[in-house]
PDB file of C-alpha atoms in Angstrom:
ATOM      1  CA  GLY H1178       0.000   0.000   0.000  1.00  0.00           C
ATOM      2  CA  ALA H1179       0.880   3.656  -0.205  1.00  0.00           C
ATOM      3  CA  VAL H1180       3.139   5.088   2.485  1.00  0.00           C
ATOM      4  CA  VAL H1181       2.483   8.195   4.534  1.00  0.00           C
ATOM      5  CA  SER H1182       5.289   9.457   6.717  1.00  0.00           C
ATOM      6  CA  GLN H1183       4.709  11.746   9.659  1.00  0.00           C
ATOM      7  CA  HIS H1184       7.424  13.612  11.514  1.00  0.00           C
ATOM      8  CA  PRO H1185       8.282  13.946  14.320  1.00  0.00           C
ATOM      9  CA  SER H1186       6.856  10.909  16.072  1.00  0.00           C
ATOM     10  CA  ARG H1187       7.231  12.551  19.464  1.00  0.00           C
ATOM     11  CA  VAL H1188       7.772  16.130  20.520  1.00  0.00           C
ATOM     12  CA  ILE H1189       7.895  17.899  23.847  1.00  0.00           C
ATOM     13  CA  CYS H1190       7.663  21.664  23.861  1.00  0.00           C
ATOM     14  CA  LYS H1191       7.294  24.461  26.340  1.00  0.00           C
ATOM     15  CA  SER H1192       4.017  26.238  26.801  1.00  0.00           C
ATOM     16  CA  GLY H1193       3.752  29.251  24.514  1.00  0.00           C
ATOM     17  CA  THR H1194       5.960  27.888  21.750  1.00  0.00           C
ATOM     18  CA  SER H1195       4.866  26.622  18.337  1.00  0.00           C
ATOM     19  CA  VAL H1196       5.327  23.142  16.947  1.00  0.00           C
ATOM     20  CA  LYS H1197       5.258  22.013  13.318  1.00  0.00           C
ATOM     21  CA  ILE H1198       4.250  18.495  12.297  1.00  0.00           C
ATOM     22  CA  GLU H1199       4.929  17.245   8.783  1.00  0.00           C
ATOM     23  CA  CYS H1200       2.941  14.721   6.793  1.00  0.00           C
ATOM     24  CA  ARG H1201       4.404  13.348   3.587  1.00  0.00           C
ATOM     25  CA  SER H1202       3.034  10.942   1.007  1.00  0.00           C
ATOM     26  CA  LEU H1203       6.152   9.054  -0.042  1.00  0.00           C
ATOM     27  CA  ASP H1204       5.112   7.186  -3.159  1.00  0.00           C
ATOM     28  CA  PHE H1205       1.996   8.920  -4.402  1.00  0.00           C
ATOM     29  CA  GLN H1206       0.576  12.363  -4.873  1.00  0.00           C
ATOM     30  CA  ALA H1207      -2.148  13.389  -2.490  1.00  0.00           C
ATOM     31  CA  THR H1208      -4.323  16.327  -3.441  1.00  0.00           C
ATOM     32  CA  THR H1209      -6.144  15.920  -0.147  1.00  0.00           C
ATOM     33  CA  MET H1210      -4.769  15.167   3.293  1.00  0.00           C
ATOM     34  CA  PHE H1211      -6.574  14.985   6.594  1.00  0.00           C
ATOM     35  CA  TRP H1212      -5.513  15.896  10.106  1.00  0.00           C
ATOM     36  CA  TYR H1213      -6.902  14.126  13.150  1.00  0.00           C
ATOM     37  CA  ARG H1214      -6.525  14.454  16.868  1.00  0.00           C
ATOM     38  CA  GLN H1215      -6.872  11.530  19.234  1.00  0.00           C
ATOM     39  CA  PHE H1216      -7.197  11.565  22.998  1.00  0.00           C
ATOM     40  CA  PRO H1217      -6.284   8.467  25.048  1.00  0.00           C
ATOM     41  CA  LYS H1218      -8.737   5.592  24.620  1.00  0.00           C
ATOM     42  CA  GLN H1219     -10.891   7.639  22.281  1.00  0.00           C
ATOM     43  CA  SER H1220     -11.607   7.725  18.591  1.00  0.00           C
ATOM     44  CA  LEU H1221      -9.933   9.893  15.987  1.00  0.00           C
ATOM     45  CA  MET H1222     -11.548  13.282  15.589  1.00  0.00           C
ATOM     46  CA  LEU H1223     -11.210  15.023  12.260  1.00  0.00           C
ATOM     47  CA  MET H1224      -9.684  18.472  12.667  1.00  0.00           C
ATOM     48  CA  ALA H1225      -9.338  19.659   9.105  1.00  0.00           C
ATOM     49  CA  THR H1226      -9.107  18.701   5.471  1.00  0.00           C
ATOM     50  CA  SER H1227      -6.023  19.971   3.714  1.00  0.00           C
ATOM     51  CA  ASN H1228      -6.171  20.660  -0.010  1.00  0.00           C
ATOM     52  CA  GLU H1229      -3.070  21.302  -2.073  1.00  0.00           C
ATOM     53  CA  GLY H1230      -2.834  24.897  -3.152  1.00  0.00           C
ATOM     54  CA  SER H1231      -5.853  26.147  -1.256  1.00  0.00           C
ATOM     55  CA  LYS H1232      -6.974  26.926   2.270  1.00  0.00           C
ATOM     56  CA  ALA H1233      -7.746  24.081   4.607  1.00  0.00           C
ATOM     57  CA  THR H1234     -11.302  23.288   5.632  1.00  0.00           C
ATOM     58  CA  TYR H1235     -11.640  23.136   9.391  1.00  0.00           C
ATOM     59  CA  GLU H1236     -14.193  21.171  11.338  1.00  0.00           C
ATOM     60  CA  GLN H1237     -16.547  22.985  13.658  1.00  0.00           C
ATOM     61  CA  GLY H1238     -14.878  23.909  16.923  1.00  0.00           C
ATOM     62  CA  VAL H1239     -11.308  23.742  15.601  1.00  0.00           C
ATOM     63  CA  GLU H1240      -9.493  27.078  15.768  1.00  0.00           C
ATOM     64  CA  LYS H1241      -7.844  27.756  12.425  1.00  0.00           C
ATOM     65  CA  ASP H1242      -5.521  30.361  13.937  1.00  0.00           C
ATOM     66  CA  LYS H1243      -4.431  27.850  16.535  1.00  0.00           C
ATOM     67  CA  PHE H1244      -3.868  24.952  14.182  1.00  0.00           C
ATOM     68  CA  LEU H1245      -2.287  26.288  11.015  1.00  0.00           C
ATOM     69  CA  ILE H1246      -2.347  23.949   8.045  1.00  0.00           C
ATOM     70  CA  ASN H1247      -0.285  24.352   4.911  1.00  0.00           C
ATOM     71  CA  HIS H1248      -0.443  22.027   1.924  1.00  0.00           C
ATOM     72  CA  ALA H1249       2.175  23.527  -0.352  1.00  0.00           C
ATOM     73  CA  SER H1250       2.813  20.497  -2.553  1.00  0.00           C
ATOM     74  CA  LEU H1251       1.138  17.263  -3.586  1.00  0.00           C
ATOM     75  CA  THR H1252       3.291  15.300  -1.166  1.00  0.00           C
ATOM     76  CA  LEU H1253       3.519  17.512   1.903  1.00  0.00           C
ATOM     77  CA  SER H1254       1.082  18.974   4.390  1.00  0.00           C
ATOM     78  CA  THR H1255       2.096  20.600   7.657  1.00  0.00           C
ATOM     79  CA  LEU H1256       0.202  21.261  10.858  1.00  0.00           C
ATOM     80  CA  THR H1257       1.547  23.976  13.126  1.00  0.00           C
ATOM     81  CA  VAL H1258       0.239  24.184  16.665  1.00  0.00           C
ATOM     82  CA  THR H1259       0.747  27.821  17.580  1.00  0.00           C
ATOM     83  CA  SER H1260       1.284  29.104  21.121  1.00  0.00           C
ATOM     84  CA  ALA H1261       0.882  25.589  22.459  1.00  0.00           C
ATOM     85  CA  HIS H1262      -0.641  24.992  25.866  1.00  0.00           C
ATOM     86  CA  PRO H1263      -0.833  21.817  27.976  1.00  0.00           C
ATOM     87  CA  GLU H1264      -4.401  21.193  26.799  1.00  0.00           C
ATOM     88  CA  ASP H1265      -3.040  20.861  23.251  1.00  0.00           C
ATOM     89  CA  SER H1266      -1.131  17.764  24.338  1.00  0.00           C
ATOM     90  CA  SER H1267      -2.494  14.927  22.249  1.00  0.00           C
ATOM     91  CA  PHE H1268      -1.810  12.380  19.517  1.00  0.00           C
ATOM     92  CA  TYR H1269      -2.016  14.011  16.081  1.00  0.00           C
ATOM     93  CA  ILE H1270      -2.433  11.835  13.003  1.00  0.00           C
ATOM     94  CA  CYS H1271      -2.477  12.688   9.321  1.00  0.00           C
ATOM     95  CA  SER H1272      -3.797  10.692   6.417  1.00  0.00           C
ATOM     96  CA  ALA H1273      -3.782  10.962   2.658  1.00  0.00           C
ATOM     97  CA  SER H1274      -6.126   9.529   0.093  1.00  0.00           C
ATOM     98  CA  LEU H1275      -5.328   8.355  -3.397  1.00  0.00           C
ATOM     99  CA  GLY H1276      -8.567   9.726  -4.742  1.00  0.00           C
ATOM    100  CA  VAL H1277     -12.303  10.007  -4.360  1.00  0.00           C
ATOM    101  CA  ASN H1278     -13.847   7.265  -2.250  1.00  0.00           C
ATOM    102  CA  THR H1279     -10.675   5.280  -1.901  1.00  0.00           C
ATOM    103  CA  GLU H1280      -8.910   4.169   1.218  1.00  0.00           C
ATOM    104  CA  ALA H1281      -6.904   6.670   3.199  1.00  0.00           C
ATOM    105  CA  PHE H1282      -3.409   5.814   4.379  1.00  0.00           C
ATOM    106  CA  PHE H1283      -2.308   7.034   7.749  1.00  0.00           C
ATOM    107  CA  GLY H1284       0.920   8.354   9.136  1.00  0.00           C
ATOM    108  CA  GLN H1285       2.478   6.975  12.294  1.00  0.00           C
ATOM    109  CA  GLY H1286       1.128   9.803  14.402  1.00  0.00           C
ATOM    110  CA  THR H1287       2.837  12.488  16.486  1.00  0.00           C
ATOM    111  CA  ARG H1288       2.681  12.492  20.266  1.00  0.00           C
ATOM    112  CA  LEU H1289       2.730  16.144  21.359  1.00  0.00           C
ATOM    113  CA  THR H1290       3.379  16.958  24.990  1.00  0.00           C
ATOM    114  CA  VAL H1291       3.261  20.580  26.093  1.00  0.00           C
ATOM    115  CA  VAL H1292       4.890  21.301  29.438  1.00  0.00           C
TER     116      VAL H1292
ATOM    117  CA  GLY D 578     -23.151  13.892  13.231  1.00  0.00           C
ATOM    118  CA  GLU D 579     -21.588  10.518  13.735  1.00  0.00           C
ATOM    119  CA  SER D 580     -20.732   9.074  17.129  1.00  0.00           C
ATOM    120  CA  VAL D 581     -17.112   9.764  17.853  1.00  0.00           C
ATOM    121  CA  GLY D 582     -15.018  10.620  20.864  1.00  0.00           C
ATOM    122  CA  LEU D 583     -16.616   8.108  23.252  1.00  0.00           C
ATOM    123  CA  HIS D 584     -14.605   5.773  25.465  1.00  0.00           C
ATOM    124  CA  LEU D 585     -13.768   2.417  23.940  1.00  0.00           C
ATOM    125  CA  PRO D 586     -15.652  -0.819  24.656  1.00  0.00           C
ATOM    126  CA  THR D 587     -13.561  -3.955  25.077  1.00  0.00           C
ATOM    127  CA  LEU D 588     -13.894  -7.414  23.558  1.00  0.00           C
ATOM    128  CA  SER D 589     -11.896 -10.232  25.156  1.00  0.00           C
ATOM    129  CA  VAL D 590     -11.452 -13.535  23.322  1.00  0.00           C
ATOM    130  CA  GLN D 591      -9.319 -16.640  23.543  1.00  0.00           C
ATOM    131  CA  GLU D 592      -6.683 -17.352  20.940  1.00  0.00           C
ATOM    132  CA  GLY D 593      -8.203 -19.391  18.140  1.00  0.00           C
ATOM    133  CA  ASP D 594     -11.736 -18.111  18.647  1.00  0.00           C
ATOM    134  CA  ASN D 595     -13.550 -16.021  16.080  1.00  0.00           C
ATOM    135  CA  SER D 596     -14.065 -12.342  16.914  1.00  0.00           C
ATOM    136  CA  ILE D 597     -16.894 -10.103  15.828  1.00  0.00           C
ATOM    137  CA  ILE D 598     -16.583  -6.352  16.179  1.00  0.00           C
ATOM    138  CA  ASN D 599     -19.583  -4.165  15.489  1.00  0.00           C
ATOM    139  CA  CYS D 600     -20.081  -0.600  14.390  1.00  0.00           C
ATOM    140  CA  ALA D 601     -23.179   1.511  13.883  1.00  0.00           C
ATOM    141  CA  TYR D 602     -23.436   4.597  11.750  1.00  0.00           C
ATOM    142  CA  SER D 603     -26.157   7.173  11.447  1.00  0.00           C
ATOM    143  CA  ASN D 604     -25.661   8.888   8.104  1.00  0.00           C
ATOM    144  CA  SER D 605     -27.528   7.019   5.393  1.00  0.00           C
ATOM    145  CA  ALA D 606     -25.537   8.944   2.771  1.00  0.00           C
ATOM    146  CA  SER D 607     -22.393   6.995   3.695  1.00  0.00           C
ATOM    147  CA  ASP D 608     -21.409   4.757   0.819  1.00  0.00           C
ATOM    148  CA  TYR D 609     -17.873   3.659   1.583  1.00  0.00           C
ATOM    149  CA  PHE D 610     -16.844   1.849   4.740  1.00  0.00           C
ATOM    150  CA  ILE D 611     -13.452   0.856   6.071  1.00  0.00           C
ATOM    151  CA  TRP D 612     -12.084  -1.055   9.022  1.00  0.00           C
ATOM    152  CA  TYR D 613      -8.812   0.030  10.588  1.00  0.00           C
ATOM    153  CA  LYS D 614      -6.586  -1.559  13.182  1.00  0.00           C
ATOM    154  CA  GLN D 615      -4.663   0.699  15.538  1.00  0.00           C
ATOM    155  CA  GLU D 616      -1.907  -0.564  17.778  1.00  0.00           C
ATOM    156  CA  SER D 617      -0.805   1.449  20.782  1.00  0.00           C
ATOM    157  CA  GLY D 618       1.082   4.607  19.819  1.00  0.00           C
ATOM    158  CA  LYS D 619       0.682   4.058  16.092  1.00  0.00           C
ATOM    159  CA  GLY D 620      -1.507   5.346  13.309  1.00  0.00           C
ATOM    160  CA  PRO D 621      -4.467   3.323  11.978  1.00  0.00           C
ATOM    161  CA  GLN D 622      -3.718   0.508   9.563  1.00  0.00           C
ATOM    162  CA  PHE D 623      -6.128  -0.398   6.766  1.00  0.00           C
ATOM    163  CA  ILE D 624      -7.714  -3.853   7.114  1.00  0.00           C
ATOM    164  CA  ILE D 625     -10.580  -4.107   4.660  1.00  0.00           C
ATOM    165  CA  ASP D 626     -13.174  -1.938   2.976  1.00  0.00           C
ATOM    166  CA  ILE D 627     -16.610  -2.336   1.467  1.00  0.00           C
ATOM    167  CA  ARG D 628     -18.837  -0.182  -0.706  1.00  0.00           C
ATOM    168  CA  SER D 629     -22.543   0.268  -0.265  1.00  0.00           C
ATOM    169  CA  ASN D 630     -23.398  -1.865  -3.293  1.00  0.00           C
ATOM    170  CA  MET D 631     -22.093  -4.916  -1.434  1.00  0.00           C
ATOM    171  CA  ASP D 632     -23.251  -6.760   1.679  1.00  0.00           C
ATOM    172  CA  LYS D 633     -20.175  -8.827   2.346  1.00  0.00           C
ATOM    173  CA  ARG D 634     -16.519  -8.843   1.514  1.00  0.00           C
ATOM    174  CA  GLN D 635     -13.818 -11.256   2.539  1.00  0.00           C
ATOM    175  CA  GLY D 636     -10.113 -10.864   3.028  1.00  0.00           C
ATOM    176  CA  GLN D 637      -7.467 -12.960   4.633  1.00  0.00           C
ATOM    177  CA  ARG D 638      -8.999 -14.143   7.941  1.00  0.00           C
ATOM    178  CA  VAL D 639     -11.311 -11.125   7.936  1.00  0.00           C
ATOM    179  CA  THR D 640     -14.837 -10.573   6.681  1.00  0.00           C
ATOM    180  CA  VAL D 641     -16.792  -7.344   6.649  1.00  0.00           C
ATOM    181  CA  LEU D 642     -20.580  -7.365   6.645  1.00  0.00           C
ATOM    182  CA  LEU D 643     -22.693  -4.348   5.810  1.00  0.00           C
ATOM    183  CA  ASN D 644     -26.379  -4.010   6.673  1.00  0.00           C
ATOM    184  CA  LYS D 645     -27.574  -0.755   5.218  1.00  0.00           C
ATOM    185  CA  THR D 646     -31.120  -1.259   6.440  1.00  0.00           C
ATOM    186  CA  VAL D 647     -30.097  -0.925  10.069  1.00  0.00           C
ATOM    187  CA  LYS D 648     -26.908   1.033   9.356  1.00  0.00           C
ATOM    188  CA  HIS D 649     -24.652  -1.589  10.847  1.00  0.00           C
ATOM    189  CA  LEU D 650     -21.170  -2.752   9.950  1.00  0.00           C
ATOM    190  CA  SER D 651     -19.275  -5.681  11.407  1.00  0.00           C
ATOM    191  CA  LEU D 652     -15.789  -7.112  11.203  1.00  0.00           C
ATOM    192  CA  GLN D 653     -15.263 -10.807  11.688  1.00  0.00           C
ATOM    193  CA  ILE D 654     -11.786 -12.110  12.455  1.00  0.00           C
ATOM    194  CA  ALA D 655     -11.311 -15.850  12.102  1.00  0.00           C
ATOM    195  CA  ALA D 656      -8.956 -17.801  14.357  1.00  0.00           C
ATOM    196  CA  THR D 657      -7.991 -14.733  16.353  1.00  0.00           C
ATOM    197  CA  GLN D 658      -4.320 -14.485  17.250  1.00  0.00           C
ATOM    198  CA  PRO D 659      -2.527 -12.526  20.011  1.00  0.00           C
ATOM    199  CA  GLY D 660      -1.140 -10.249  17.306  1.00  0.00           C
ATOM    200  CA  ASP D 661      -4.689  -9.194  16.531  1.00  0.00           C
ATOM    201  CA  SER D 662      -4.893  -7.412  19.890  1.00  0.00           C
ATOM    202  CA  ALA D 663      -5.445  -3.746  19.079  1.00  0.00           C
ATOM    203  CA  VAL D 664      -8.151  -1.133  18.792  1.00  0.00           C
ATOM    204  CA  TYR D 665     -10.386  -1.531  15.768  1.00  0.00           C
ATOM    205  CA  PHE D 666     -12.159   1.411  14.202  1.00  0.00           C
ATOM    206  CA  CYS D 667     -14.755   1.582  11.517  1.00  0.00           C
ATOM    207  CA  ALA D 668     -14.720   4.620   9.269  1.00  0.00           C
ATOM    208  CA  PHE D 669     -17.129   5.832   6.645  1.00  0.00           C
ATOM    209  CA  ALA D 670     -17.185   8.252   3.772  1.00  0.00           C
ATOM    210  CA  ILE D 671     -19.223  11.363   4.240  1.00  0.00           C
ATOM    211  CA  GLY D 672     -18.963  14.273   1.929  1.00  0.00           C
ATOM    212  CA  ALA D 673     -20.408  16.300  -0.877  1.00  0.00           C
ATOM    213  CA  GLY D 674     -19.626  15.766  -4.528  1.00  0.00           C
ATOM    214  CA  GLY D 675     -17.968  12.435  -3.931  1.00  0.00           C
ATOM    215  CA  SER D 676     -15.239  13.779  -1.689  1.00  0.00           C
ATOM    216  CA  TYR D 677     -13.961  11.143   0.660  1.00  0.00           C
ATOM    217  CA  ILE D 678     -13.698  12.413   4.214  1.00  0.00           C
ATOM    218  CA  PRO D 679     -12.969   9.524   6.569  1.00  0.00           C
ATOM    219  CA  THR D 680     -15.031   9.844   9.729  1.00  0.00           C
ATOM    220  CA  PHE D 681     -14.313   7.366  12.486  1.00  0.00           C
ATOM    221  CA  GLY D 682     -16.668   5.404  14.656  1.00  0.00           C
ATOM    222  CA  ARG D 683     -16.179   4.775  18.348  1.00  0.00           C
ATOM    223  CA  GLY D 684     -13.748   1.876  18.141  1.00  0.00           C
ATOM    224  CA  THR D 685     -13.427  -1.395  20.022  1.00  0.00           C
ATOM    225  CA  SER D 686     -10.451  -2.663  21.973  1.00  0.00           C
ATOM    226  CA  LEU D 687      -9.797  -6.322  21.145  1.00  0.00           C
ATOM    227  CA  ILE D 688      -7.836  -8.337  23.693  1.00  0.00           C
ATOM    228  CA  VAL D 689      -6.729 -11.815  22.687  1.00  0.00           C
ATOM    229  CA  HIS D 690      -5.703 -14.148  25.483  1.00  0.00           C
ATOM    230  CA  PRO D 691      -3.197 -16.882  24.626  1.00  0.00           C
TER     231      PRO D 691
END
């Protein structure tokens, strides 16, 4: 199957700083990527849909100024958590789809801890 | 909206038994369904998918059943092995104009005892 690489896998940052998470499709071009957040023992919650060359579409309740998404190329989308606070600590996961109504491939996830 | 964000139910089975994991969805517009396996600290891994024009699809040791009448999806794992222990999520396609936006169901934690 297609490979999606997410980096870093773990990051610890100080409160008030910003953190960038990268999501790359390694062997295919992804016009659309998705960003999820997952709390312990809970399901994945869609945060936003990232479209190459255009603004991301955020789900209701997700602050777009807090979670900046950039999809500058067909193989890279980034999520920047700005002015991070301890409540932003979570597992962030990206995915990319090969096309309409096809399976999405997921990255390994990024464990963010804000101290 | 769909049911997400709830705490996970648990299914415990003995090695060698068959496992059945269930998922309900509420949006009748969903027409593409996927099962994912997620191990601790990792991203979801694709297991099997099914489209709404099918009722059943089989893979290696896994079978997915779709009942659109009652909006129910199930995953059957034959001869469950300890390596199958993980959290299993169903996901479904919801979107306008054919866009695929994977939305996840609640998930079930499968524990396989040797």
